[in-house]
Amino acid sequence: MEADMIRGKLTQKGLKVTPQRMAILEAVFSLNNHPTAENILDFVRNRIPSVATGTVYNILETLVTKKIISRVKTDHDVMRYDGVSEQHHHLYCSECDLIEDYFDDELDRILKNYFKDKDIPGFNLDNIVLQIRGTFNKC
Amino acid sequence: MEADMIRGKLTQKGLKVTPQRMAILEAVFSLNNHPTAENILDFVRNRIPSVATGTVYNILETLVTKKIISRVKTDHDVMRYDGVSEQHHHLYCSECDLIEDYFDDELDRILKNYFKDKDIPGFNLDNIVLQIRGTFNKC
DNA sequence: TCCTATATAAGAATGATTCATAAACAGGTT
DNA sequence: AACCTGTTTATGAATCATTCTTATATAGGA
């Protein structure tokens, strides 16, 4: 993820480009396993030692609101963040804290097709994310 | 949900039957909209004013571990609880904090069939819950 | 009824997240 | 290039859900 690309994501949404926002977005895009705010803070401090904890939360909130990133929550953990914009699902491990992205175009077609005709009374469907629970073989 | 039924759920799992556990299970089963620990605490205090906050969290943890109830993740809220044991999915509203249960046997058959043949490398699938995001018409 | 492992009460402690305020800054304007 | 002004960040206190510790109480088998 190039700096220019990140910069573009910010300006596109009318957000000012600041070193803190650049570093946080780079953290979310480069850290694997859906980092926590703390993971992101650690990453960012390498570049900007003076960054404030509150600033990280503040910026993450802004980025989620502007739909540049999204939140992922587990049954037990603290909030985690996801920089992947393409439609995808999540594999949750019952044994470890890894959350893996799961991409499946065929599945998405099937779901889209199924819900195209399916009316959920009183509800206006926007999108669907599968929580796929299981265990990784290595666990 | 009868008291005897709740009692049965506890003894089946080798848990002692206590007034606190009975009241908490009744709360989870009777409160709608996937109650928070606080919602449950309020309900339980009506019957047992002396109940301790820690006890509610403690018991909820036990009940989840024994798979009598489950946790529901949200992107923003605190932890919420679910007393429905049958396979089902969740409708999340983007406008309000309502989480509605969604039952769909046909969908479950389609998913089961799809993943029967589908191998997710390195992963042992256990179950799937759909997070269906959208808005209720009334919102 | 007694015994013992288990469960609960009380309230302090923790830890993630939010908030209030003052200082700093990005980016458009002159 | 320096200036403005609304936006953004730093600081550190505050909040709030949840967990932990320890002493007391209790469920249920013997």
Coordinates of C-alpha atoms (C1' of nucleotides) in Angstrom, one line a residue:
Chain A
M1 CA 0.0 0.0 0.0
E2 CA 1.7 3.1 -1.2
A3 CA 1.7 6.4 0.7
D4 CA 0.0 8.1 -2.3
M5 CA -2.7 5.5 -2.2
I6 CA -3.3 6.1 1.5
R7 CA -3.2 9.9 1.0
G8 CA -5.8 9.5 -1.7
K9 CA -8.1 7.5 0.5
L10 CA -8.0 10.4 3.0
T11 CA -8.5 13.3 0.6
Q12 CA -11.3 11.4 -1.3
K13 CA -13.3 11.5 1.9
G14 CA -12.5 15.1 2.7
L15 CA -10.1 14.3 5.5
K16 CA -6.9 16.3 6.1
V17 CA -3.7 14.4 5.5
T18 CA -1.7 14.2 8.8
P19 CA 1.3 12.1 9.7
Q20 CA -0.8 10.4 12.4
R21 CA -3.5 9.4 10.0
M22 CA -1.0 8.2 7.4
A23 CA 0.8 6.1 10.0
I24 CA -2.4 4.6 11.4
L25 CA -3.7 3.7 8.0
E26 CA -0.4 2.1 7.1
A27 CA -0.6 0.2 10.3
V28 CA -4.1 -1.2 9.6
F29 CA -3.1 -2.1 6.1
S30 CA 0.2 -3.8 6.9
L31 CA -0.5 -5.4 10.2
N32 CA -2.0 -8.9 9.8
N33 CA -4.6 -10.6 12.0
H34 CA -6.9 -7.6 12.4
P35 CA -4.9 -5.5 14.8
T36 CA -6.2 -4.1 18.1
A37 CA -5.9 -0.4 18.9
E38 CA -2.9 -1.3 21.0
N39 CA -1.2 -3.1 18.1
I40 CA -1.8 -0.1 15.9
L41 CA -0.5 2.3 18.6
D42 CA 2.8 0.3 18.9
F43 CA 3.3 0.4 15.1
V44 CA 2.6 4.1 15.0
R45 CA 4.9 5.0 17.9
N46 CA 7.8 3.7 15.9
R47 CA 7.4 6.5 13.5
I48 CA 5.7 9.1 15.8
P49 CA 6.8 8.5 19.4
S50 CA 4.8 11.4 20.6
V51 CA 1.4 10.1 19.3
A52 CA -1.3 10.1 22.0
T53 CA -3.4 7.1 22.8
G54 CA -6.6 9.1 22.5
T55 CA -5.5 10.3 19.0
V56 CA -5.3 6.7 17.8
Y57 CA -8.9 5.9 19.0
N58 CA -10.0 9.2 17.6
I59 CA -8.6 8.6 14.2
L60 CA -9.8 5.0 14.1
E61 CA -13.3 6.2 14.9
T62 CA -13.0 8.7 12.0
L63 CA -11.7 6.1 9.6
V64 CA -14.5 3.7 10.5
T65 CA -17.2 6.4 10.1
K66 CA -15.8 7.3 6.7
K67 CA -15.8 3.6 5.8
I68 CA -12.1 3.6 5.0
I69 CA -11.6 0.7 7.5
S70 CA -14.0 -1.4 9.5
R71 CA -14.3 -3.0 13.0
V72 CA -14.2 -6.7 13.8
K73 CA -15.3 -7.9 17.1
T74 CA -14.9 -11.4 18.7
D75 CA -16.7 -13.1 21.5
H76 CA -14.0 -12.3 24.0
D77 CA -11.4 -9.9 22.7
V78 CA -11.3 -6.1 22.5
M79 CA -12.2 -4.3 19.3
R80 CA -10.1 -5.1 16.2
Y81 CA -9.7 -3.3 12.9
D82 CA -9.8 -4.4 9.3
G83 CA -8.4 -2.5 6.3
V84 CA -9.7 -4.8 3.6
S85 CA -12.4 -3.0 1.6
E86 CA -13.4 -5.9 -0.7
Q87 CA -16.4 -8.1 0.3
H88 CA -15.1 -10.9 2.5
H89 CA -15.8 -13.0 5.4
H90 CA -14.0 -14.1 8.6
L91 CA -12.6 -17.3 9.9
Y92 CA -12.7 -17.3 13.7
C93 CA -10.5 -19.8 15.5
S94 CA -11.9 -21.3 18.7
E95 CA -8.4 -22.1 19.9
C96 CA -6.3 -19.0 19.1
D97 CA -7.0 -15.3 18.6
L98 CA -6.3 -15.4 14.8
I99 CA -9.1 -14.0 12.6
E100 CA -8.4 -14.8 9.0
D101 CA -10.0 -13.2 6.0
Y102 CA -12.0 -15.5 3.8
F103 CA -12.7 -14.5 0.2
D104 CA -15.2 -16.5 -1.8
D105 CA -16.8 -15.1 -5.0
E106 CA -18.9 -18.1 -5.7
L107 CA -20.4 -18.0 -2.2
D108 CA -21.1 -14.3 -2.5
R109 CA -22.9 -15.0 -5.8
I110 CA -25.0 -17.7 -4.1
L111 CA -25.9 -15.4 -1.2
K112 CA -26.6 -12.4 -3.4
N113 CA -28.9 -14.6 -5.5
Y114 CA -30.6 -16.1 -2.6
F115 CA -31.4 -12.8 -0.9
K116 CA -32.3 -11.1 -4.2
D117 CA -35.7 -12.8 -4.1
K118 CA -35.9 -13.3 -0.4
D119 CA -37.7 -10.6 1.4
I120 CA -37.0 -10.2 5.1
P121 CA -40.1 -8.4 6.3
G122 CA -39.5 -5.0 7.8
F123 CA -35.8 -5.1 7.0
N124 CA -33.7 -3.5 4.3
L125 CA -30.7 -5.6 3.6
D126 CA -27.4 -3.9 3.1
N127 CA -24.6 -6.5 3.3
I128 CA -23.8 -9.9 4.7
V129 CA -20.7 -11.1 6.5
L130 CA -20.2 -14.7 7.5
Q131 CA -18.7 -15.5 10.9
I132 CA -17.1 -18.9 10.2
R133 CA -16.2 -20.6 13.4
G134 CA -13.8 -23.5 13.7
T135 CA -10.2 -24.3 14.4
F136 CA -7.1 -24.0 12.4
N137 CA -5.3 -27.3 11.9
K138 CA -2.2 -25.9 13.6
C139 CA -4.1 -25.2 16.8
Chain B
M1 CA -39.5 -21.1 29.6
E2 CA -40.5 -23.1 32.6
A3 CA -38.4 -23.1 35.8
D4 CA -38.1 -26.9 35.5
M5 CA -36.7 -26.6 32.0
I6 CA -34.1 -24.1 33.2
R7 CA -33.3 -26.3 36.1
G8 CA -32.8 -29.2 33.7
K9 CA -30.4 -27.2 31.5
L10 CA -28.2 -26.6 34.6
T11 CA -28.2 -30.1 36.0
Q12 CA -27.6 -31.6 32.5
K13 CA -24.3 -29.7 32.4
G14 CA -23.4 -30.6 36.0
L15 CA -24.0 -27.2 37.4
K16 CA -25.5 -26.6 40.8
V17 CA -28.9 -25.0 40.7
T18 CA -28.8 -21.7 42.5
P19 CA -31.4 -18.9 42.6
Q20 CA -28.9 -16.6 40.9
R21 CA -28.3 -18.9 38.0
M22 CA -32.1 -19.6 37.7
A23 CA -32.8 -15.8 37.6
I24 CA -30.0 -15.1 35.1
L25 CA -31.1 -17.8 32.8
E26 CA -34.7 -16.6 33.0
A27 CA -33.5 -13.1 32.2
V28 CA -31.6 -14.2 29.1
F29 CA -34.5 -16.3 27.9
S30 CA -37.2 -13.7 28.5
L31 CA -35.5 -10.4 27.7
N32 CA -35.6 -9.6 24.0
N33 CA -33.0 -7.9 21.9
H34 CA -30.0 -9.8 23.1
P35 CA -29.6 -8.3 26.6
T36 CA -26.4 -6.8 27.9
A37 CA -25.0 -7.8 31.3
E38 CA -26.6 -4.7 32.7
N39 CA -30.0 -5.5 31.3
I40 CA -29.7 -8.9 32.9
L41 CA -28.5 -7.5 36.2
D42 CA -31.5 -5.2 36.3
F43 CA -33.9 -8.1 35.7
V44 CA -32.2 -10.3 38.3
R45 CA -32.2 -7.5 41.0
N46 CA -36.0 -7.5 40.9
R47 CA -36.0 -11.0 42.3
I48 CA -32.7 -11.0 44.2
P49 CA -31.8 -7.4 45.2
S50 CA -28.6 -8.5 46.8
V51 CA -27.0 -10.1 43.7
A52 CA -23.5 -8.9 43.0
T53 CA -22.4 -7.5 39.7
G54 CA -19.5 -9.8 39.6
T55 CA -21.8 -12.8 40.1
V56 CA -23.7 -11.9 37.0
Y57 CA -20.6 -11.8 34.9
N58 CA -19.3 -14.9 36.6
I59 CA -22.5 -16.9 35.9
L60 CA -22.8 -15.6 32.3
E61 CA -19.2 -16.8 31.7
T62 CA -20.1 -20.2 33.1
L63 CA -23.2 -20.5 31.0
V64 CA -21.4 -19.5 27.8
T65 CA -18.6 -22.0 28.6
K66 CA -21.2 -24.7 29.1
K67 CA -22.9 -23.7 25.9
I68 CA -26.2 -23.0 27.5
I69 CA -26.2 -19.5 26.1
S70 CA -23.9 -17.6 23.7
R71 CA -22.4 -14.2 23.2
V72 CA -23.3 -11.9 20.4
K73 CA -20.7 -9.6 18.9
T74 CA -21.5 -6.1 17.8
D75 CA -19.2 -3.6 16.2
H76 CA -19.8 -0.9 18.7
D77 CA -21.7 -2.1 21.7
V78 CA -20.7 -4.0 24.8
M79 CA -21.1 -7.7 25.0
R80 CA -24.6 -9.1 24.6
Y81 CA -26.1 -12.5 25.2
D82 CA -28.3 -14.9 23.4
G83 CA -30.4 -17.7 24.9
V84 CA -31.6 -19.2 21.6
S85 CA -29.9 -22.6 21.0
E86 CA -31.2 -23.4 17.6
Q87 CA -29.1 -22.5 14.5
H88 CA -29.9 -19.0 13.5
H89 CA -28.5 -15.7 12.2
H90 CA -28.6 -12.1 13.2
L91 CA -30.1 -9.0 11.7
Y92 CA -28.0 -5.9 12.7
C93 CA -29.6 -2.5 12.3
S94 CA -27.3 0.3 11.3
E95 CA -29.6 2.9 12.8
C96 CA -30.6 1.4 16.1
D97 CA -29.2 -1.1 18.6
L98 CA -31.7 -3.8 17.9
I99 CA -30.3 -7.2 16.9
E100 CA -33.0 -9.5 15.6
D101 CA -32.8 -13.3 15.3
Y102 CA -33.2 -14.6 11.8
F103 CA -34.1 -18.2 11.2
D104 CA -33.9 -19.7 7.7
D105 CA -33.8 -23.4 7.2
E106 CA -33.5 -23.2 3.4
L107 CA -30.5 -20.9 3.7
D108 CA -28.9 -23.2 6.2
R109 CA -29.3 -26.1 3.9
I110 CA -27.7 -24.2 1.1
L111 CA -24.8 -23.2 3.3
K112 CA -24.3 -26.7 4.7
N113 CA -24.4 -28.1 1.2
Y114 CA -21.9 -25.5 -0.1
F115 CA -19.4 -26.1 2.6
K116 CA -19.8 -29.8 2.6
D117 CA -17.7 -30.0 -0.5
K118 CA -15.8 -26.8 0.0
D119 CA -12.5 -27.3 1.7
I120 CA -11.0 -24.3 3.5
P121 CA -7.3 -25.2 3.6
G122 CA -5.9 -25.5 7.1
F123 CA -9.3 -24.9 8.7
N124 CA -11.8 -27.2 10.3
L125 CA -15.2 -25.7 10.0
D126 CA -17.5 -25.9 13.0
N127 CA -20.5 -23.5 12.4
I128 CA -21.5 -20.4 10.5
V129 CA -23.4 -17.4 11.6
L130 CA -24.5 -14.6 9.3
Q131 CA -24.2 -11.0 10.3
I132 CA -26.9 -9.5 8.2
R133 CA -26.5 -5.8 8.2
G134 CA -29.1 -3.3 7.1
T135 CA -31.9 -1.1 8.5
F136 CA -35.3 -1.8 9.9
N137 CA -38.0 0.0 8.0
K138 CA -39.1 1.7 11.2
C139 CA -35.7 3.3 11.6
Chain C
dT1 C1' -27.5 -33.6 59.5
dC2 C1' -22.8 -33.1 58.1
dC3 C1' -19.1 -32.0 54.8
dT4 C1' -16.8 -30.2 51.1
dA5 C1' -16.3 -28.4 46.8
dT6 C1' -18.6 -25.0 44.5
dA7 C1' -20.8 -20.6 44.3
dT8 C1' -21.8 -15.8 45.8
dA9 C1' -21.1 -11.0 48.0
dA10 C1' -18.5 -7.1 48.4
dG11 C1' -15.9 -4.0 46.7
dA12 C1' -11.3 -2.9 45.0
dA13 C1' -8.7 -3.2 40.7
dT14 C1' -8.0 -3.3 35.9
dG15 C1' -7.9 -1.9 31.3
dA16 C1' -9.9 -0.4 27.2
dT17 C1' -12.0 3.6 25.6
dT18 C1' -13.8 8.4 25.9
dC19 C1' -13.7 13.1 27.2
dA20 C1' -12.3 18.0 28.1
dT21 C1' -9.2 21.4 27.2
dA22 C1' -5.4 23.7 25.3
dA23 C1' -1.9 23.8 21.8
dA24 C1' -0.6 22.7 17.0
dC25 C1' -1.4 22.2 12.3
dA26 C1' -3.3 21.4 7.3
dG27 C1' -4.6 23.5 3.6
dG28 C1' -7.2 27.2 1.3
dT29 C1' -6.8 32.4 0.8
dT30 C1' -4.6 36.7 0.3
Chain D
dA1 C1' 5.3 33.2 1.5
dA2 C1' 2.9 34.5 5.6
dC3 C1' -1.9 34.4 7.2
dC4 C1' -6.4 32.4 8.8
dT5 C1' -9.6 29.3 10.5
dG6 C1' -11.6 25.1 11.2
dT7 C1' -9.7 20.8 12.0
dT8 C1' -6.7 17.9 14.4
dT9 C1' -3.7 16.3 18.1
dA10 C1' -1.5 16.0 23.0
dT11 C1' -2.2 15.6 27.6
dG12 C1' -4.1 13.5 31.2
dA13 C1' -8.1 12.9 33.8
dA14 C1' -12.5 10.3 33.7
dT15 C1' -15.6 6.7 32.6
dC16 C1' -17.4 2.3 32.4
dA17 C1' -17.6 -2.5 31.4
dT18 C1' -15.5 -6.3 33.1
dT19 C1' -12.3 -8.9 36.2
dC20 C1' -10.1 -10.1 40.4
dT21 C1' -9.5 -11.1 45.4
dT22 C1' -11.0 -12.7 49.6
dA23 C1' -14.2 -14.0 52.9
dT24 C1' -18.7 -16.0 53.6
dA25 C1' -22.5 -18.9 52.2
dT26 C1' -24.7 -22.7 50.1
dA27 C1' -26.0 -26.9 47.1
dG28 C1' -26.1 -31.4 47.0
dG29 C1' -23.9 -35.8 47.8
dA30 C1' -22.4 -38.8 51.8

